[in-house]
């Protein structure tokens, strides 16, 4: 009623009383219930929400009473003629009251009205209705407890279901039912005189038929017939069970001899009209009620009959009377005509059609057919031992689907055991070891679902679909429910009422009411899949234990000085651990007793774990090792067997205390101690620093003065560095310019390298002509020398000389042409009289032309002036005339004539030769397509002469072309500028003008050999010749030995060694020599004090300006280009010796100059003489100082010293010492007032009289007169 009032009902004669807990007293009914109700004999009472519902026996009425303020009840409603109410119940939180009456109806009562909601007679068609209890299931369902059993009523749908209860023997036990209730886990508890029953409202009651009730443990098949009898086939016959699952009968081959029952081993059964089809070693049709027993067995003499003794399954076809037999030997179709069958035993009137015959050949295992499914199109899906077949009976064709380990879209196992078609048209295949497969019909591929996806086991015996679209799968490891939409599995075992794993052949069957039968060797589980619901009650989780070092801690126990638990772990909110107790374990448990072994847990230690840790019911403890000091929060939550998580977690604060050295107070104390120590140390250091400061102040004063001096020095160095930086900047700019110049030079060198081969070919070609002249002329001269007169000999010698000059000119011009390829050609355009030039060429070519009797005709007019480079133009016409002779016939002619064209001339070279083909004319002037042809007399050539002609003509501003026909001769037409009567065109600024070689014109300003008088003094001069070519060296020696004394050296090092020993008056050296070249020799000569005065003339075959400048910068006195005129060399040598004589006189005067006279810059020779004078003056008072001592001071040998001094001054070293002493003595006389003896002794003279004699001879007066007439001393 309320918190302090409880209603207690007693049996007669005590009636009812009200119990008040606060006073522990009972109040009789007369004091709180109207008297009229007591008089009407109360039958039953229900109290709830301060209200009473009382059913009175006398008037069959139901009274509704409400509690008033004075703790008494008053009647507010009355419902008449509803019979006696035997049971009440009320939904939580709702005012409606359900009550069951003895009149057979279920009522729903509320304020002011009551209505019938269910007729209980439908549950009890016969017998008395005694309802003992009512319970609300929380929705529209009511549970009814009666003597007849327990019923579930769905008030919304109007459906009822009786809950069958079984004892351990499997038989129903319905007697003595008294009360029942529903706990918070939605488990129904039923109290009876036979014991206590528990039913999970969210797990259907699973009825189990144990194998002990069967004739054999191994169950092969089961089915329900039209009468509701459950038939179970085993290896020992056939068993029949009634609706209450009570065994009715066992049929065996012993009790029903062959052929009534062919064999005890029954593989499959199929209910048919008025009977049952059974497969064993054949086919049986059995109608036990009418005692009809048909059979058919394999007969070898009847090939059209049944073929197999083992028939695994009988499947009804979509065609009436047709049946598919899955046999050990393949698929067979049986047509059962169903004619009028007699009583007793008879042969079945059947016709067989055999299919897939090729599968039966050679004993192939594919012939073993396990299951068959027929589509609406009459196509068959067949599960076999080697995969899945799609069979088309009309066409007698099939498709095979097998297991492919490399293809995940293939069948998942080799053996397909069962086939299930769901309500959505999907086909599901059960396999042995590969789980289930969904067939993707369009792609003809499979999607696999295996144990790793959640399936209970990979060996699948059968698949069934319930009314909700779920698939129920019987596996070797239990039963699974699969949701095809979500692709989720739920597995069922002992906890849900199922009886363990399935061994042998698993059985699946679905009856007409939707009940599923799953069986195996452990028996059969029968359940309604629609009542299998997920449990909504969430589990409560509690912390059940605390462990330290793997030992459970008891309440109040002291561990390492800590009392961890003061109350039970479930009531503990926090624990504190010292740093030693850091190996912690926390145990937990969930209070949910519906399949508790399937509860799952998740825990986390916040502050330590990064994620939740998940575990199952087998591991209900969290262990943590070496927890660092800190504050942590342990949380654990749980979920029930259906995966429903309770997000409300049990929590425990865990505080791990740090050791004292990690506490805040210890850190502060440590910090203060450190600060104190630092302060003491700082004070000590301050005193030490003060002492050091006083000591350093003195040092600083000293160093300051030194730094000031260094500062001044650094300022000067800074100024110097600034100047150096400026110089470096200038040098950097120069280097950048040089880098750019090098890059440009590299590009030009690349072009030069490209023309190298061409240049060599040209040289080889054009050297042949002059060499031919030299060879032919010299050969004629050699063979006929005695028969020739002097005039003829002179003509031949002149021709040889002329050809040699042409060779030189040709080489020079060819080198210039090679430089032109790099745009460095040196061109010297000048007016040229063409008639004379052609005559000179004719003179050279006359011998060649005469050998072929060819006439050379110069039809040019005298006074035909051309403006061009003479040597280039000579090369052009020499090549053209040579080619005209070369390709002319014997007795032919070569003619030159000119056509004036205003500012230009066309000079035509015509011949009467063999001519040139048209295709070859295009190749004449192309370097890449040049070719060589032999002349009419077998003359050889490279074919590059015309290319030179084109290059040189274009350099001079002209052009060249050819007119020719084969056999008609050729005309080479050169168009060039006209210089006659016209002003000469200006020469480009970037084209250098070359001077003629020294053997063709004389150097300006120099005299010839005849003009230079021979000086007899030259004969004594020593000249050193340094030349590695012995012929050139010998020729020079023979020529110059008439004028000089000649020394020879083969290389630079040998020449330097001789120069040190002999100290020659002049050195003539070649530039290119082994070991040490001419440039290196000049450097060593000019840098050595012993030889720096010797003049050097360099001879070179290179006309490079760079090399010439380098030689002159090194100190060479002159530079002569090979080939040279030896007379010119002799004149240059005379001139250098004459200049050296003039310098000697100059040095001689400068050596004896008055004191105080100095030059700003001295030459090496002047420095030598100055050093020499300083050495003598340093030893001037030493009367024993001799020439040998002076040689040691100067680090020279006597000969070297003697020749160098004589070469520079014209005096011997002894004379120099005497003269310097006399000069110093003259100075002494002027300083000491004319004391002759003192002046003599101080300046190294032993005898004053001898000194006076020498003094007078040198100065022309006596020392005394010199001192008196000091103002008249000559300067």
PDB file of C-alpha atoms in Angstrom, residues 1043-1232:
ATOM      1  CA  UNK A1043     133.554  37.088 -84.860  1.00  0.00           C
ATOM      2  CA  UNK A1044     133.255  35.535 -81.371  1.00  0.00           C
ATOM      3  CA  UNK A1045     134.490  32.765 -79.109  1.00  0.00           C
ATOM      4  CA  UNK A1046     131.652  30.204 -79.208  1.00  0.00           C
ATOM      5  CA  UNK A1047     130.482  27.905 -76.351  1.00  0.00           C
ATOM      6  CA  UNK A1048     127.785  25.244 -77.051  1.00  0.00           C
ATOM      7  CA  UNK A1049     124.919  23.699 -75.005  1.00  0.00           C
ATOM      8  CA  UNK A1050     122.232  21.151 -76.081  1.00  0.00           C
ATOM      9  CA  UNK A1051     119.578  22.176 -73.530  1.00  0.00           C
ATOM     10  CA  UNK A1052     118.707  24.895 -71.041  1.00  0.00           C
ATOM     11  CA  UNK A1053     120.127  23.218 -67.933  1.00  0.00           C
ATOM     12  CA  UNK A1054     123.482  22.609 -69.625  1.00  0.00           C
ATOM     13  CA  UNK A1055     123.504  26.222 -70.846  1.00  0.00           C
ATOM     14  CA  UNK A1056     122.843  27.543 -67.318  1.00  0.00           C
ATOM     15  CA  UNK A1057     125.645  25.404 -65.898  1.00  0.00           C
ATOM     16  CA  UNK A1058     128.117  26.709 -68.530  1.00  0.00           C
ATOM     17  CA  UNK A1059     126.934  30.286 -67.919  1.00  0.00           C
ATOM     18  CA  UNK A1060     127.710  29.950 -64.209  1.00  0.00           C
ATOM     19  CA  UNK A1061     131.157  28.599 -64.944  1.00  0.00           C
ATOM     20  CA  UNK A1062     132.230  30.700 -67.949  1.00  0.00           C
ATOM     21  CA  UNK A1063     130.080  33.847 -67.443  1.00  0.00           C
ATOM     22  CA  UNK A1064     129.809  34.570 -71.222  1.00  0.00           C
ATOM     23  CA  UNK A1065     129.338  38.045 -72.692  1.00  0.00           C
ATOM     24  CA  UNK A1066     126.199  37.006 -74.617  1.00  0.00           C
ATOM     25  CA  UNK A1067     123.754  34.062 -74.733  1.00  0.00           C
ATOM     26  CA  UNK A1068     121.826  33.033 -77.875  1.00  0.00           C
ATOM     27  CA  UNK A1069     119.137  30.432 -76.988  1.00  0.00           C
ATOM     28  CA  UNK A1070     116.331  28.576 -78.708  1.00  0.00           C
ATOM     29  CA  UNK A1071     112.944  28.703 -76.922  1.00  0.00           C
ATOM     30  CA  UNK A1072     111.900  25.056 -77.322  1.00  0.00           C
ATOM     31  CA  UNK A1073     114.534  22.827 -75.669  1.00  0.00           C
ATOM     32  CA  UNK A1074     114.468  19.698 -73.462  1.00  0.00           C
ATOM     33  CA  UNK A1075     114.954  19.747 -69.656  1.00  0.00           C
ATOM     34  CA  UNK A1076     114.772  23.566 -69.494  1.00  0.00           C
ATOM     35  CA  UNK A1077     113.314  25.744 -72.261  1.00  0.00           C
ATOM     36  CA  UNK A1078     114.553  29.172 -73.317  1.00  0.00           C
ATOM     37  CA  UNK A1079     112.048  31.067 -71.152  1.00  0.00           C
ATOM     38  CA  UNK A1080     113.136  29.108 -68.047  1.00  0.00           C
ATOM     39  CA  UNK A1081     116.793  29.697 -68.920  1.00  0.00           C
ATOM     40  CA  UNK A1082     116.220  33.469 -69.109  1.00  0.00           C
ATOM     41  CA  UNK A1083     114.461  33.376 -65.689  1.00  0.00           C
ATOM     42  CA  UNK A1084     117.359  31.530 -64.062  1.00  0.00           C
ATOM     43  CA  UNK A1085     120.014  33.736 -65.752  1.00  0.00           C
ATOM     44  CA  UNK A1086     118.337  37.007 -64.810  1.00  0.00           C
ATOM     45  CA  UNK A1087     117.464  35.914 -61.258  1.00  0.00           C
ATOM     46  CA  UNK A1088     121.001  34.793 -60.392  1.00  0.00           C
ATOM     47  CA  UNK A1089     123.312  37.593 -59.219  1.00  0.00           C
ATOM     48  CA  UNK A1090     126.275  35.901 -60.878  1.00  0.00           C
ATOM     49  CA  UNK A1091     124.757  35.980 -64.361  1.00  0.00           C
ATOM     50  CA  UNK A1092     122.069  38.652 -64.257  1.00  0.00           C
ATOM     51  CA  UNK A1093     124.236  41.048 -66.339  1.00  0.00           C
ATOM     52  CA  UNK A1094     124.475  38.686 -69.348  1.00  0.00           C
ATOM     53  CA  UNK A1095     122.296  39.753 -72.329  1.00  0.00           C
ATOM     54  CA  UNK A1096     120.142  36.998 -73.917  1.00  0.00           C
ATOM     55  CA  UNK A1097     118.700  36.679 -77.432  1.00  0.00           C
ATOM     56  CA  UNK A1098     115.826  34.137 -77.888  1.00  0.00           C
ATOM     57  CA  UNK A1099     115.226  32.278 -81.162  1.00  0.00           C
ATOM     58  CA  UNK A1100     111.706  30.831 -81.831  1.00  0.00           C
ATOM     59  CA  UNK A1101     109.712  29.279 -84.637  1.00  0.00           C
ATOM     60  CA  UNK A1102     106.441  30.549 -83.104  1.00  0.00           C
ATOM     61  CA  UNK A1103     105.184  34.008 -83.951  1.00  0.00           C
ATOM     62  CA  UNK A1104     102.828  34.041 -80.970  1.00  0.00           C
ATOM     63  CA  UNK A1105     102.634  37.501 -79.477  1.00  0.00           C
ATOM     64  CA  UNK A1106     101.890  35.977 -76.042  1.00  0.00           C
ATOM     65  CA  UNK A1107     105.085  33.919 -76.051  1.00  0.00           C
ATOM     66  CA  UNK A1108     107.107  36.882 -77.304  1.00  0.00           C
ATOM     67  CA  UNK A1109     105.763  39.128 -74.539  1.00  0.00           C
ATOM     68  CA  UNK A1110     106.414  36.451 -71.880  1.00  0.00           C
ATOM     69  CA  UNK A1111     110.032  36.090 -73.043  1.00  0.00           C
ATOM     70  CA  UNK A1112     110.650  39.819 -72.988  1.00  0.00           C
ATOM     71  CA  UNK A1113     109.002  40.181 -69.557  1.00  0.00           C
ATOM     72  CA  UNK A1114     111.240  37.434 -68.190  1.00  0.00           C
ATOM     73  CA  UNK A1115     114.282  39.522 -69.139  1.00  0.00           C
ATOM     74  CA  UNK A1116     115.221  38.505 -72.695  1.00  0.00           C
ATOM     75  CA  UNK A1117     117.064  41.354 -74.450  1.00  0.00           C
ATOM     76  CA  UNK A1118     115.845  40.496 -77.961  1.00  0.00           C
ATOM     77  CA  UNK A1119     113.529  38.083 -79.805  1.00  0.00           C
ATOM     78  CA  UNK A1120     114.185  36.714 -83.332  1.00  0.00           C
ATOM     79  CA  UNK A1121     111.630  34.701 -85.329  1.00  0.00           C
ATOM     80  CA  UNK A1122     112.740  31.613 -87.260  1.00  0.00           C
ATOM     81  CA  UNK A1123     113.724  31.383 -90.097  1.00  0.00           C
ATOM     82  CA  UNK A1124     116.009  34.385 -89.816  1.00  0.00           C
ATOM     83  CA  UNK A1125     118.917  35.987 -91.690  1.00  0.00           C
ATOM     84  CA  UNK A1126     122.179  35.166 -89.885  1.00  0.00           C
ATOM     85  CA  UNK A1127     123.519  38.605 -90.777  1.00  0.00           C
ATOM     86  CA  UNK A1128     120.588  40.122 -88.933  1.00  0.00           C
ATOM     87  CA  UNK A1129     121.443  37.930 -85.912  1.00  0.00           C
ATOM     88  CA  UNK A1130     125.100  39.027 -86.052  1.00  0.00           C
ATOM     89  CA  UNK A1131     124.110  42.722 -86.191  1.00  0.00           C
ATOM     90  CA  UNK A1132     121.792  42.286 -83.178  1.00  0.00           C
ATOM     91  CA  UNK A1133     124.616  40.586 -81.258  1.00  0.00           C
ATOM     92  CA  UNK A1134     127.062  43.466 -82.068  1.00  0.00           C
ATOM     93  CA  UNK A1135     124.476  45.998 -80.967  1.00  0.00           C
ATOM     94  CA  UNK A1136     123.801  44.247 -77.618  1.00  0.00           C
ATOM     95  CA  UNK A1137     127.573  44.045 -76.882  1.00  0.00           C
ATOM     96  CA  UNK A1138     127.921  47.741 -77.737  1.00  0.00           C
ATOM     97  CA  UNK A1139     125.020  48.625 -75.447  1.00  0.00           C
ATOM     98  CA  UNK A1140     126.583  46.502 -72.680  1.00  0.00           C
ATOM     99  CA  UNK A1141     129.870  48.515 -73.103  1.00  0.00           C
ATOM    100  CA  UNK A1142     127.953  51.762 -72.682  1.00  0.00           C
ATOM    101  CA  UNK A1143     126.218  50.414 -69.563  1.00  0.00           C
ATOM    102  CA  UNK A1144     129.594  49.330 -68.138  1.00  0.00           C
ATOM    103  CA  UNK A1145     130.901  52.849 -68.482  1.00  0.00           C
ATOM    104  CA  UNK A1146     127.755  54.152 -66.854  1.00  0.00           C
ATOM    105  CA  UNK A1147     128.028  51.684 -63.945  1.00  0.00           C
ATOM    106  CA  UNK A1148     131.694  52.541 -63.597  1.00  0.00           C
ATOM    107  CA  UNK A1149     130.861  56.219 -63.156  1.00  0.00           C
ATOM    108  CA  UNK A1150     127.953  55.424 -60.832  1.00  0.00           C
ATOM    109  CA  UNK A1151     130.135  53.150 -58.692  1.00  0.00           C
ATOM    110  CA  UNK A1152     132.487  55.946 -57.829  1.00  0.00           C
ATOM    111  CA  UNK A1153     129.902  58.667 -57.432  1.00  0.00           C
ATOM    112  CA  UNK A1154     129.990  60.936 -54.485  1.00  0.00           C
ATOM    113  CA  UNK A1155     128.408  59.734 -51.260  1.00  0.00           C
ATOM    114  CA  UNK A1156     124.758  60.467 -50.761  1.00  0.00           C
ATOM    115  CA  UNK A1157     123.810  60.006 -54.412  1.00  0.00           C
ATOM    116  CA  UNK A1158     121.063  57.308 -54.714  1.00  0.00           C
ATOM    117  CA  UNK A1159     118.538  56.085 -57.268  1.00  0.00           C
ATOM    118  CA  UNK A1160     114.948  55.408 -56.510  1.00  0.00           C
ATOM    119  CA  UNK A1161     114.920  52.065 -58.376  1.00  0.00           C
ATOM    120  CA  UNK A1162     117.980  49.952 -59.117  1.00  0.00           C
ATOM    121  CA  UNK A1163     118.468  47.280 -61.743  1.00  0.00           C
ATOM    122  CA  UNK A1164     119.853  43.865 -60.687  1.00  0.00           C
ATOM    123  CA  UNK A1165     123.318  44.847 -61.975  1.00  0.00           C
ATOM    124  CA  UNK A1166     123.192  48.132 -60.071  1.00  0.00           C
ATOM    125  CA  UNK A1167     122.107  46.254 -56.950  1.00  0.00           C
ATOM    126  CA  UNK A1168     125.058  43.891 -57.418  1.00  0.00           C
ATOM    127  CA  UNK A1169     127.522  46.795 -57.698  1.00  0.00           C
ATOM    128  CA  UNK A1170     125.975  48.514 -54.694  1.00  0.00           C
ATOM    129  CA  UNK A1171     126.270  45.318 -52.657  1.00  0.00           C
ATOM    130  CA  UNK A1172     129.847  44.950 -53.864  1.00  0.00           C
ATOM    131  CA  UNK A1173     130.717  48.491 -52.768  1.00  0.00           C
ATOM    132  CA  UNK A1174     129.066  47.916 -49.364  1.00  0.00           C
ATOM    133  CA  UNK A1175     131.155  44.770 -48.767  1.00  0.00           C
ATOM    134  CA  UNK A1176     134.380  46.622 -49.594  1.00  0.00           C
ATOM    135  CA  UNK A1177     133.475  49.595 -47.381  1.00  0.00           C
ATOM    136  CA  UNK A1178     132.583  47.239 -44.516  1.00  0.00           C
ATOM    137  CA  UNK A1179     136.134  45.801 -44.654  1.00  0.00           C
ATOM    138  CA  UNK A1180     137.856  48.986 -45.757  1.00  0.00           C
ATOM    139  CA  UNK A1181     140.074  49.251 -42.684  1.00  0.00           C
ATOM    140  CA  UNK A1182     141.175  45.632 -42.999  1.00  0.00           C
ATOM    141  CA  UNK A1183     144.612  45.838 -44.562  1.00  0.00           C
ATOM    142  CA  UNK A1184     144.546  42.035 -45.288  1.00  0.00           C
ATOM    143  CA  UNK A1185     141.186  42.115 -47.128  1.00  0.00           C
ATOM    144  CA  UNK A1186     141.824  40.621 -50.599  1.00  0.00           C
ATOM    145  CA  UNK A1187     139.891  39.685 -53.742  1.00  0.00           C
ATOM    146  CA  UNK A1188     139.489  36.090 -52.468  1.00  0.00           C
ATOM    147  CA  UNK A1189     137.798  37.425 -49.325  1.00  0.00           C
ATOM    148  CA  UNK A1190     135.513  39.568 -51.428  1.00  0.00           C
ATOM    149  CA  UNK A1191     134.517  36.532 -53.550  1.00  0.00           C
ATOM    150  CA  UNK A1192     133.478  34.714 -50.374  1.00  0.00           C
ATOM    151  CA  UNK A1193     131.459  37.744 -49.251  1.00  0.00           C
ATOM    152  CA  UNK A1194     129.684  37.815 -52.642  1.00  0.00           C
ATOM    153  CA  UNK A1195     129.246  33.963 -52.659  1.00  0.00           C
ATOM    154  CA  UNK A1196     130.855  33.637 -56.078  1.00  0.00           C
ATOM    155  CA  UNK A1197     133.856  31.819 -57.518  1.00  0.00           C
ATOM    156  CA  UNK A1198     136.893  33.844 -58.478  1.00  0.00           C
ATOM    157  CA  UNK A1199     136.338  33.372 -62.229  1.00  0.00           C
ATOM    158  CA  UNK A1200     132.617  34.192 -62.000  1.00  0.00           C
ATOM    159  CA  UNK A1201     133.330  37.226 -59.858  1.00  0.00           C
ATOM    160  CA  UNK A1202     136.205  38.423 -62.024  1.00  0.00           C
ATOM    161  CA  UNK A1203     134.262  38.160 -65.319  1.00  0.00           C
ATOM    162  CA  UNK A1204     131.116  39.752 -63.906  1.00  0.00           C
ATOM    163  CA  UNK A1205     132.986  42.714 -62.376  1.00  0.00           C
ATOM    164  CA  UNK A1206     135.081  43.176 -65.490  1.00  0.00           C
ATOM    165  CA  UNK A1207     131.926  42.896 -67.658  1.00  0.00           C
ATOM    166  CA  UNK A1208     130.078  45.529 -65.612  1.00  0.00           C
ATOM    167  CA  UNK A1209     132.921  47.999 -64.855  1.00  0.00           C
ATOM    168  CA  UNK A1210     135.762  47.212 -67.228  1.00  0.00           C
ATOM    169  CA  UNK A1211     138.067  46.887 -64.235  1.00  0.00           C
ATOM    170  CA  UNK A1212     139.470  43.969 -62.307  1.00  0.00           C
ATOM    171  CA  UNK A1213     138.248  43.293 -58.758  1.00  0.00           C
ATOM    172  CA  UNK A1214     141.648  44.385 -57.288  1.00  0.00           C
ATOM    173  CA  UNK A1215     141.433  47.706 -59.106  1.00  0.00           C
ATOM    174  CA  UNK A1216     137.877  48.174 -57.753  1.00  0.00           C
ATOM    175  CA  UNK A1217     139.020  47.586 -54.133  1.00  0.00           C
ATOM    176  CA  UNK A1218     141.902  50.054 -54.569  1.00  0.00           C
ATOM    177  CA  UNK A1219     139.715  52.760 -56.140  1.00  0.00           C
ATOM    178  CA  UNK A1220     136.986  52.449 -53.461  1.00  0.00           C
ATOM    179  CA  UNK A1221     139.633  52.697 -50.708  1.00  0.00           C
ATOM    180  CA  UNK A1222     141.097  55.808 -52.346  1.00  0.00           C
ATOM    181  CA  UNK A1223     137.646  57.386 -52.556  1.00  0.00           C
ATOM    182  CA  UNK A1224     136.939  56.622 -48.885  1.00  0.00           C
ATOM    183  CA  UNK A1225     140.401  57.959 -47.978  1.00  0.00           C
ATOM    184  CA  UNK A1226     139.536  61.198 -49.783  1.00  0.00           C
ATOM    185  CA  UNK A1227     136.444  61.493 -47.601  1.00  0.00           C
ATOM    186  CA  UNK A1228     138.545  60.825 -44.487  1.00  0.00           C
ATOM    187  CA  UNK A1229     140.979  63.598 -45.461  1.00  0.00           C
ATOM    188  CA  UNK A1230     138.139  66.026 -45.688  1.00  0.00           C
ATOM    189  CA  UNK A1231     136.874  64.984 -42.269  1.00  0.00           C
ATOM    190  CA  UNK A1232     140.149  64.822 -40.224  1.00  0.00           C
TER     191      UNK A1232
END
